[in-house]
XYZ file of C-alpha atoms in Angstrom:
554
model
C 26.311 0.215 7.325
C 25.690 2.474 10.292
C 27.872 5.241 8.877
C 26.433 8.250 7.094
C 28.322 7.568 3.837
C 26.743 4.171 3.087
C 23.351 5.563 4.137
C 23.581 8.313 1.529
C 25.016 5.870 -0.993
C 22.116 3.479 -0.881
C 19.572 6.344 -1.060
C 21.337 7.805 -4.098
C 21.518 4.413 -5.819
C 17.828 3.874 -5.134
C 17.021 7.336 -6.555
C 19.037 6.631 -9.723
C 17.276 3.283 -10.292
C 13.868 4.931 -9.890
C 14.807 7.874 -12.133
C 15.818 5.478 -14.900
C 12.831 3.134 -14.740
C 9.815 5.098 -13.481
C 9.323 7.201 -16.669
C 9.611 4.082 -18.853
C 7.133 2.070 -16.819
C 4.828 5.062 -16.370
C 4.572 5.585 -20.122
C 3.934 1.874 -20.623
C 1.162 1.944 -18.025
C -0.540 4.867 -19.722
C -0.383 3.209 -23.147
C -1.725 -0.011 -21.617
C -4.783 1.675 -20.084
C -5.471 3.598 -23.308
C -4.952 0.745 -25.773
C -8.038 -0.838 -27.439
C -6.103 -4.082 -28.166
C -6.228 -7.249 -26.038
C -3.611 -9.955 -25.800
C -4.641 -13.446 -26.850
C -4.414 -14.754 -23.267
C -6.559 -11.885 -22.073
C -9.191 -12.455 -24.771
C -9.335 -16.148 -23.840
C -9.930 -15.222 -20.198
C -12.705 -12.809 -21.156
C -14.438 -15.471 -23.252
C -14.132 -18.040 -20.479
C -15.655 -15.662 -17.937
C -18.214 -14.308 -20.459
C -17.093 -10.715 -20.027
C -17.223 -7.910 -22.545
C -13.791 -6.244 -22.220
C -14.852 -3.317 -24.434
C -17.918 -2.326 -22.399
C -17.549 1.196 -21.017
C -18.869 0.942 -17.461
C -20.680 3.648 -15.528
C -18.851 4.439 -12.296
C -21.522 2.636 -10.265
C -21.128 -0.532 -12.350
C -17.349 -0.200 -12.034
C -17.672 0.127 -8.246
C -20.023 -2.858 -8.020
C -17.542 -4.900 -10.042
C -14.765 -3.978 -7.603
C -16.914 -4.837 -4.578
C -18.268 -8.074 -6.087
C -14.835 -9.290 -7.131
C -13.390 -8.482 -3.717
C -16.280 -10.166 -1.903
C -15.653 -13.369 -3.837
C -11.977 -13.088 -2.867
C -12.836 -12.753 0.815
C -15.151 -15.764 0.749
C -12.663 -17.889 -1.211
C -9.716 -17.064 1.032
C -11.830 -17.597 4.158
C -12.795 -21.037 2.869
C -9.148 -21.966 2.231
C -8.243 -20.930 5.746
C -11.046 -22.902 7.363
C -10.343 -26.001 5.213
C -6.567 -25.872 5.313
C -6.110 -29.297 6.916
C -7.729 -30.897 3.853
C -5.552 -29.097 1.304
C -2.510 -30.697 -0.408
C 0.860 -29.464 0.866
C -0.781 -28.352 4.116
C 2.298 -29.562 6.086
C -0.050 -30.907 8.695
C -1.239 -27.486 9.843
C -4.802 -27.306 11.206
C -7.555 -24.974 10.007
C -7.383 -21.340 11.030
C -9.880 -20.280 13.716
C -12.983 -18.518 12.441
C -11.909 -15.035 13.599
C -8.384 -15.576 12.297
C -9.568 -16.820 8.902
C -11.868 -13.768 8.625
C -9.057 -11.394 9.509
C -6.639 -13.022 7.071
C -9.139 -13.093 4.229
C -10.057 -9.422 4.645
C -6.406 -8.483 5.168
C -5.082 -9.930 1.915
C -8.085 -8.944 -0.239
C -7.754 -5.336 0.914
C -4.027 -5.229 0.139
C -3.308 -4.760 3.874
C -1.665 -8.103 4.625
C -1.844 -7.684 8.384
C -0.693 -10.939 10.000
C -1.777 -12.109 13.444
C -0.065 -15.512 12.935
C 3.418 -16.863 12.316
C 3.401 -17.886 8.650
C 5.915 -20.712 8.991
C 3.969 -22.214 11.912
C 0.390 -21.774 10.698
C 0.090 -21.944 6.900
C 0.875 -24.690 4.394
C 2.263 -24.178 0.913
C -1.135 -24.334 -0.844
C -2.602 -21.621 1.399
C 0.491 -19.499 0.812
C 0.455 -19.931 -2.983
C -3.164 -20.378 -4.029
C -4.511 -18.081 -1.331
C -2.148 -15.335 -0.227
C 0.059 -14.978 -3.305
C -2.914 -14.861 -5.687
C -4.477 -12.083 -3.608
C -1.154 -10.261 -3.612
C -1.532 -9.964 -7.377
C -5.240 -9.220 -7.720
C -5.569 -6.839 -4.756
C -2.727 -4.783 -6.214
C -4.447 -4.939 -9.585
C -7.663 -3.590 -8.056
C -5.822 -0.553 -6.693
C -4.195 0.125 -10.057
C -7.565 -0.217 -11.823
C -9.256 2.305 -9.519
C -6.429 4.816 -10.026
C -6.697 4.378 -13.792
C -10.467 4.969 -13.608
C -10.009 8.230 -11.675
C -7.344 9.448 -14.120
C -9.618 8.435 -16.996
C -12.481 10.413 -15.463
C -10.299 13.512 -15.343
C -9.218 12.998 -18.943
C -12.660 12.354 -20.454
C -15.283 14.793 -21.584
C -19.055 14.369 -21.483
C -19.030 10.588 -20.999
C -22.152 10.277 -18.796
C -20.160 9.061 -15.788
C -18.411 6.220 -17.667
C -14.870 5.516 -16.478
C -13.751 2.388 -18.336
C -13.959 -1.340 -17.752
C -12.861 -2.773 -14.414
C -12.215 -6.279 -15.748
C -9.997 -5.009 -18.548
C -8.080 -2.708 -16.210
C -7.619 -5.505 -13.646
C -6.500 -8.176 -16.121
C -4.082 -5.865 -17.899
C -2.566 -4.656 -14.616
C -1.888 -8.228 -13.514
C -0.940 -9.863 -16.807
C 1.074 -7.083 -18.447
C 2.739 -5.446 -15.419
C 2.678 -7.357 -12.136
C 3.294 -10.896 -13.425
C 6.332 -10.212 -15.669
C 8.050 -7.887 -13.190
C 7.347 -10.280 -10.282
C 8.743 -13.222 -12.265
C 11.975 -11.366 -13.030
C 12.229 -10.127 -9.452
C 11.708 -13.632 -8.042
C 14.563 -14.953 -10.191
C 16.803 -12.152 -8.958
C 15.890 -12.897 -5.354
C 16.696 -16.589 -5.811
C 20.044 -15.576 -7.299
C 20.655 -13.402 -4.245
C 19.925 -16.260 -1.839
C 16.168 -16.251 -1.173
C 14.571 -19.688 -0.718
C 12.244 -21.213 -3.328
C 11.104 -24.832 -2.896
C 8.191 -27.067 -1.945
C 10.090 -29.139 0.594
C 8.837 -30.460 3.895
C 10.265 -28.840 7.064
C 13.908 -29.836 7.460
C 15.087 -31.073 10.882
C 18.505 -29.847 12.028
C 20.526 -30.283 15.219
C 21.424 -27.048 16.990
C 24.754 -26.304 18.689
C 23.169 -27.141 22.046
C 22.082 -30.559 20.772
C 18.373 -29.780 20.429
C 16.352 -30.483 17.262
C 14.842 -27.620 15.281
C 12.667 -27.727 12.173
C 13.506 -25.251 9.407
C 10.568 -24.438 7.140
C 11.261 -23.686 3.495
C 8.729 -23.016 0.772
C 7.866 -20.836 -2.238
C 9.378 -17.799 -0.533
C 11.045 -15.839 -3.349
C 7.940 -15.905 -5.555
C 5.769 -14.581 -2.750
C 8.389 -12.063 -1.670
C 8.570 -10.545 -5.172
C 4.873 -9.724 -5.519
C 4.653 -8.877 -1.813
C 6.972 -5.912 -2.385
C 6.002 -5.072 -5.969
C 2.287 -4.994 -5.121
C 2.906 -3.126 -1.829
C 1.309 -6.047 -0.006
C 3.682 -6.799 2.863
C 2.548 -10.163 4.205
C 5.618 -12.242 5.025
C 6.166 -15.965 4.597
C 7.813 -15.916 8.034
C 6.814 -14.278 11.282
C 9.715 -11.833 11.252
C 8.854 -10.907 7.668
C 11.668 -9.405 5.609
C 14.070 -9.549 8.532
C 14.289 -13.330 7.882
C 17.360 -14.347 5.837
C 15.233 -16.686 3.688
C 13.130 -13.697 2.551
C 15.804 -11.020 2.516
C 19.311 -12.499 2.621
C 21.638 -9.539 2.093
C 21.996 -5.786 1.695
C 21.684 -6.286 -2.088
C 18.317 -8.046 -1.740
C 17.287 -5.395 0.795
C 17.880 -2.629 -1.742
C 16.096 -4.586 -4.511
C 13.040 -5.111 -2.339
C 13.023 -1.460 -1.314
C 13.118 -0.522 -4.998
C 10.216 -2.847 -5.778
C 8.040 -1.181 -3.125
C 8.488 2.209 -4.787
C 8.493 1.318 -8.479
C 4.796 0.958 -9.355
C 3.446 3.749 -7.055
C 5.780 6.309 -8.614
C 5.163 4.916 -12.125
C 1.386 5.215 -11.662
C 1.800 8.884 -10.798
C 3.967 9.361 -13.908
C 1.354 7.546 -15.997
C -1.261 10.002 -14.747
C 0.408 12.792 -16.696
C 0.186 10.760 -19.921
C -3.431 9.761 -19.246
C -4.563 13.405 -18.857
C -2.354 14.435 -21.813
C -0.224 16.776 -19.715
C 2.976 15.167 -18.461
C 3.615 18.150 -16.237
C 0.678 17.106 -14.045
C 2.209 13.691 -13.486
C 5.566 15.277 -12.770
C 4.025 17.522 -10.129
C 2.407 14.553 -8.355
C 5.694 12.617 -8.488
C 7.497 15.655 -7.048
C 5.148 15.890 -4.051
C 5.477 12.166 -3.361
C 9.278 12.358 -3.622
C 9.435 15.413 -1.369
C 7.406 13.749 1.394
C 9.336 10.480 1.074
C 12.748 12.180 1.133
C 11.802 14.144 4.240
C 10.577 10.981 5.946
C 13.724 9.007 5.072
C 15.972 11.810 6.315
C 14.116 12.255 9.616
C 13.785 8.543 10.348
C 17.429 7.867 9.513
C 18.484 10.725 11.789
C 16.250 9.406 14.597
C 17.708 5.908 14.428
C 21.354 6.846 13.890
C 21.274 9.428 16.686
C 19.430 7.211 19.142
C 19.798 8.350 22.775
C 21.976 6.461 25.223
C 25.540 5.194 25.429
C 24.849 1.890 23.643
C 23.552 3.503 20.417
C 26.425 5.965 20.562
C 28.998 3.156 20.757
C 27.218 1.077 18.084
C 26.823 3.989 15.674
C 23.048 3.931 15.918
C 20.069 2.353 17.645
C 20.563 -1.323 16.686
C 17.942 -2.848 18.974
C 15.446 -4.872 16.926
C 17.507 -4.530 13.736
C 19.453 -6.996 11.601
C 23.182 -6.248 11.527
C 23.351 -7.299 7.862
C 21.209 -4.260 6.996
C 22.417 -1.902 9.731
C 20.702 1.148 11.106
C 20.577 3.054 7.813
C 19.175 0.149 5.796
C 16.499 -0.474 8.425
C 15.566 3.200 8.691
C 15.251 3.541 4.912
C 13.029 0.465 4.774
C 10.839 1.667 7.685
C 10.235 4.981 5.932
C 9.459 3.322 2.593
C 7.212 0.554 3.961
C 5.046 3.064 5.838
C 5.192 5.682 3.099
C 3.820 3.061 0.735
C 1.068 0.685 1.790
C 3.455 -2.242 1.955
C 3.778 -2.907 5.676
C 6.666 -5.377 5.268
C 9.374 -4.946 7.922
C 13.068 -5.755 8.022
C 13.342 -4.527 11.641
C 10.961 -4.506 14.569
C 9.113 -1.187 14.606
C 8.386 -1.675 18.290
C 12.136 -1.208 18.833
C 12.471 1.977 16.811
C 13.385 5.030 18.827
C 10.397 7.044 19.977
C 10.880 9.721 17.263
C 11.497 7.021 14.644
C 8.323 5.145 15.595
C 6.431 8.424 15.546
C 7.635 9.199 12.005
C 6.593 5.731 10.778
C 3.172 6.241 12.366
C 2.886 9.724 10.842
C 3.669 8.289 7.372
C 0.620 6.065 7.603
C -1.520 8.857 8.961
C -0.689 10.864 5.826
C -2.864 8.357 4.023
C 0.186 6.629 2.529
C 0.699 9.029 -0.313
C 4.489 9.169 -0.232
C 4.183 7.485 -2.698
C 1.440 5.219 -1.302
C 0.285 1.830 -2.492
C -0.015 0.628 -6.088
C -2.888 2.746 -7.345
C -4.108 3.819 -3.921
C -1.217 6.256 -3.578
C -2.176 7.987 -6.818
C -5.877 8.314 -6.149
C -5.159 9.398 -2.576
C -2.840 12.129 -3.805
C -5.332 13.248 -6.458
C -7.972 13.640 -3.744
C -5.623 15.910 -1.812
C -4.838 17.788 -5.036
C -8.549 18.545 -5.382
C -8.632 19.800 -1.773
C -5.624 22.017 -2.463
C -7.168 23.531 -5.577
C -10.473 24.060 -3.759
C -8.828 25.858 -0.831
C -6.736 27.996 -3.207
C -9.887 28.920 -5.129
C -11.589 30.059 -1.934
C -8.633 32.314 -1.151
C -8.870 34.212 -4.457
C -12.628 34.002 -4.918
C -12.489 31.875 -8.094
C -14.261 28.673 -9.062
C -11.652 25.970 -8.463
C -10.604 23.690 -11.324
C -8.246 20.761 -11.598
C -6.968 19.581 -14.989
C -9.781 21.579 -16.602
C -12.552 20.053 -14.450
C -14.697 22.257 -12.218
C -14.806 21.417 -8.507
C -18.254 22.216 -7.186
C -20.293 21.264 -4.145
C -20.926 17.642 -5.149
C -17.282 17.042 -5.985
C -15.999 18.509 -2.726
C -18.535 16.521 -0.665
C -17.128 13.317 -2.158
C -13.568 14.441 -1.467
C -14.460 15.437 2.100
C -15.966 11.994 2.684
C -12.776 10.420 1.352
C -10.497 12.555 3.524
C -12.524 11.949 6.692
C -13.060 8.187 6.339
C -9.664 7.037 7.563
C -9.315 9.491 10.487
C -12.742 8.443 11.749
C -11.737 4.777 11.582
C -8.388 5.437 13.262
C -9.677 7.589 16.126
C -12.848 5.627 16.803
C -11.053 2.297 16.464
C -8.275 3.405 18.798
C -10.797 4.649 21.338
C -12.578 1.295 21.288
C -9.313 -0.622 21.613
C -8.071 1.504 24.513
C -11.301 1.340 26.509
C -12.313 -2.308 25.994
C -10.716 -4.799 28.423
C -10.118 -7.250 25.572
C -8.241 -4.518 23.689
C -6.092 -3.523 26.635
C -5.257 -7.181 27.294
C -3.341 -7.299 24.021
C -0.949 -4.491 24.914
C 2.514 -5.520 26.086
C 3.299 -2.185 27.737
C 1.421 0.647 29.356
C 1.978 4.405 29.209
C 2.827 6.299 26.005
C 4.417 3.278 24.332
C 1.360 1.107 24.973
C -0.832 3.866 23.537
C 1.347 3.986 20.427
C 1.105 0.179 20.048
C -2.709 0.337 19.909
C -2.925 3.444 17.725
C -0.277 2.072 15.362
C -2.235 -1.168 14.879
C -5.541 0.582 14.121
C -3.798 3.137 11.871
C -2.004 0.365 9.992
C -5.266 -1.522 9.427
C -7.364 1.516 8.487
C -4.751 2.710 5.986
C -4.298 -0.820 4.576
C -0.618 -0.879 5.519
C -0.193 -4.036 7.592
C 2.963 -3.275 9.585
C 2.805 -3.513 13.364
C 4.539 -2.592 16.568
C 5.751 -6.012 17.702
C 4.499 -5.680 21.276
C 0.810 -6.099 20.452
C -0.855 -9.515 20.874
C -3.375 -9.180 18.063
C -4.369 -12.807 17.434
C -7.482 -12.635 19.604
C -11.159 -12.509 18.574
C -11.384 -8.855 19.652
C -8.375 -7.601 17.705
C -9.043 -9.828 14.682
C -12.582 -8.521 14.439
C -11.788 -4.849 15.080
C -8.844 -4.708 12.689
C -10.763 -6.675 10.057
C -13.551 -4.091 10.104
C -11.038 -1.246 9.899
C -9.330 -2.886 6.914
C -12.600 -3.524 5.099
C -14.000 -0.013 5.553
C -10.601 1.669 5.086
C -10.217 0.046 1.676
C -13.624 0.091 0.050
C -15.300 3.273 1.305
C -12.490 5.435 -0.181
C -12.570 3.376 -3.400
C -16.290 3.959 -3.897
C -15.874 7.695 -3.201
C -12.939 7.927 -5.627
C -14.933 6.198 -8.356
C -17.924 8.444 -7.733
C -15.627 11.463 -8.174
C -14.241 9.905 -11.373
C -17.805 9.637 -12.677
C -18.542 13.268 -11.832
C -15.400 14.428 -13.653
C -16.136 12.214 -16.683
C -19.534 13.934 -17.108
C -17.954 17.395 -17.390
C -16.518 19.097 -20.417
C -13.018 20.516 -19.782
C -12.650 24.245 -19.344
C -9.730 26.186 -20.734
C -7.518 27.772 -18.065
C -8.416 31.361 -17.199
C -6.869 34.245 -15.305
C -7.950 32.778 -11.957
C -6.876 29.196 -12.681
C -4.195 27.861 -10.329
C -1.412 26.215 -12.368
C -1.166 22.703 -10.938
C 2.194 21.781 -12.454
C 4.498 24.398 -10.928
C 6.649 24.374 -7.757
C 4.098 26.576 -5.963
C 1.400 23.926 -6.307
C 3.849 21.185 -5.289
C 4.565 23.122 -2.098
C 0.886 23.835 -1.453
C -0.113 20.198 -1.963
C 2.606 18.930 0.397
C 1.563 21.565 2.938
C -2.114 20.607 2.745
C -1.247 16.961 3.348
C 0.835 17.830 6.416
C -1.730 20.270 7.811
C -4.615 17.835 7.444
C -2.699 15.157 9.357
C -1.516 17.652 11.941
C -4.977 18.983 12.700
C -6.408 15.481 12.916
C -3.798 13.473 14.786
C -1.667 15.909 16.836
C -3.411 15.067 20.180
C -2.819 11.334 19.895
C 0.736 11.863 18.612
C 1.450 14.141 21.578
C 0.180 11.551 24.053
C 2.122 8.746 22.372
C 5.498 9.103 20.613
C 6.083 12.767 21.503
C 5.634 12.209 25.263
C 7.803 9.093 25.022
C 10.487 11.072 23.211
C 10.547 13.663 25.989
C 10.521 11.174 28.854
């Protein structure tokens, strides 16, 4: 598995699987968001909740629906955490502390799934199923709904800021897409050896004669939606490095595929939604270009790790599972940070300095390669607007994207979106590295300790959830800081994206003119990828220099 041949083989197999399924799912997604028909189960749910699924919501109403629904999710999950000892199937675990319950509730509602606890030693089956797994579905559905609203805003004409119905988009995303694919994936994972039961912890005798309790549970079902919904929260502390979650190279490839499927399909669906499939193809191409570059660089960094031990082993194997090997772990690390998944099958704290830097850089991109379910698409569309605006300034033309004019109000919203996460990352990192309670959580000093802190804040602010393993984050300081970063990093960009969708929906499309930049050609793909890299470079180069780059040179 550490050889170059198998590394290329698994990447090619993954690419073939995506090439065969992404266009099919993308077209289905577009038809789903455009269809006026409701399934019987969906109609029953609307009647029960007294919702009008055909109401066309103004973007403000849509945003309030997102925020209200998510607030209820935070309160409900917080209550489950605080009352865990009274729940059935609690396995005798006590309630989560107040700061830990807050962090967990915010984490799973925001699709971040940052974990300060060891799942098998802190959470019972009811909390895992009724709390975390449910949020894995609906938080992913929220991201897909927001992306659909932005695409709908670009496709509509003169609609007075109306971008669709949040409840319809959410229910359809969960019922028609996430549930059936997750069910099939869970069955495949069970067939490949993942655990699925409701048993009590099983006591076994070790080779040394000691007694150890092995915790089982509804692992495969949670693992399926964890990867499909780019959630990332593991049933076990070591996440997808645990053999109960990820038993073999075959399951490893399946779970990698699940992380990428919906983000790429959402981008493909965008082309159908705006009635120009070339636009969706261009977005997919940028995502694929950035992801391929990341996979290549991270695989090189791990397989060419410095020192005699990596040379003899065929790669840097520290912190990695031998059943996946260096290549399988490097591919996963690039995918989990390129999406908003955050699941790990190796310890990122043990990545080589360049490898850890690449994983960190992936998140700093805003997770657009291809990003989370929904969030990757609307993040990429925001950068596409920036690219068109900058190109328009160069030639002295009014910038347009998919026939919609980009004026002062539109670019202010985009600028707010682009600046939100860097402000959270840099301010949050500064607070963590200057407060004694923040420094107390670092395992190491110097450049590596700096990277531990910056990685954690970046992961939370970008709603990723992966971590450098050396950080002790289960303290009131870190739980509170990272919870705030997750909350603001999720919902401020969502509100800005919906506001932009409303602005676009109000406009009438303009036919392309002599000064219109074609946004479906290789030139635009290159420009968009370059803008993404330049924005990250200008923002984060100082902290990257002081962290992974200095460590690489030392």
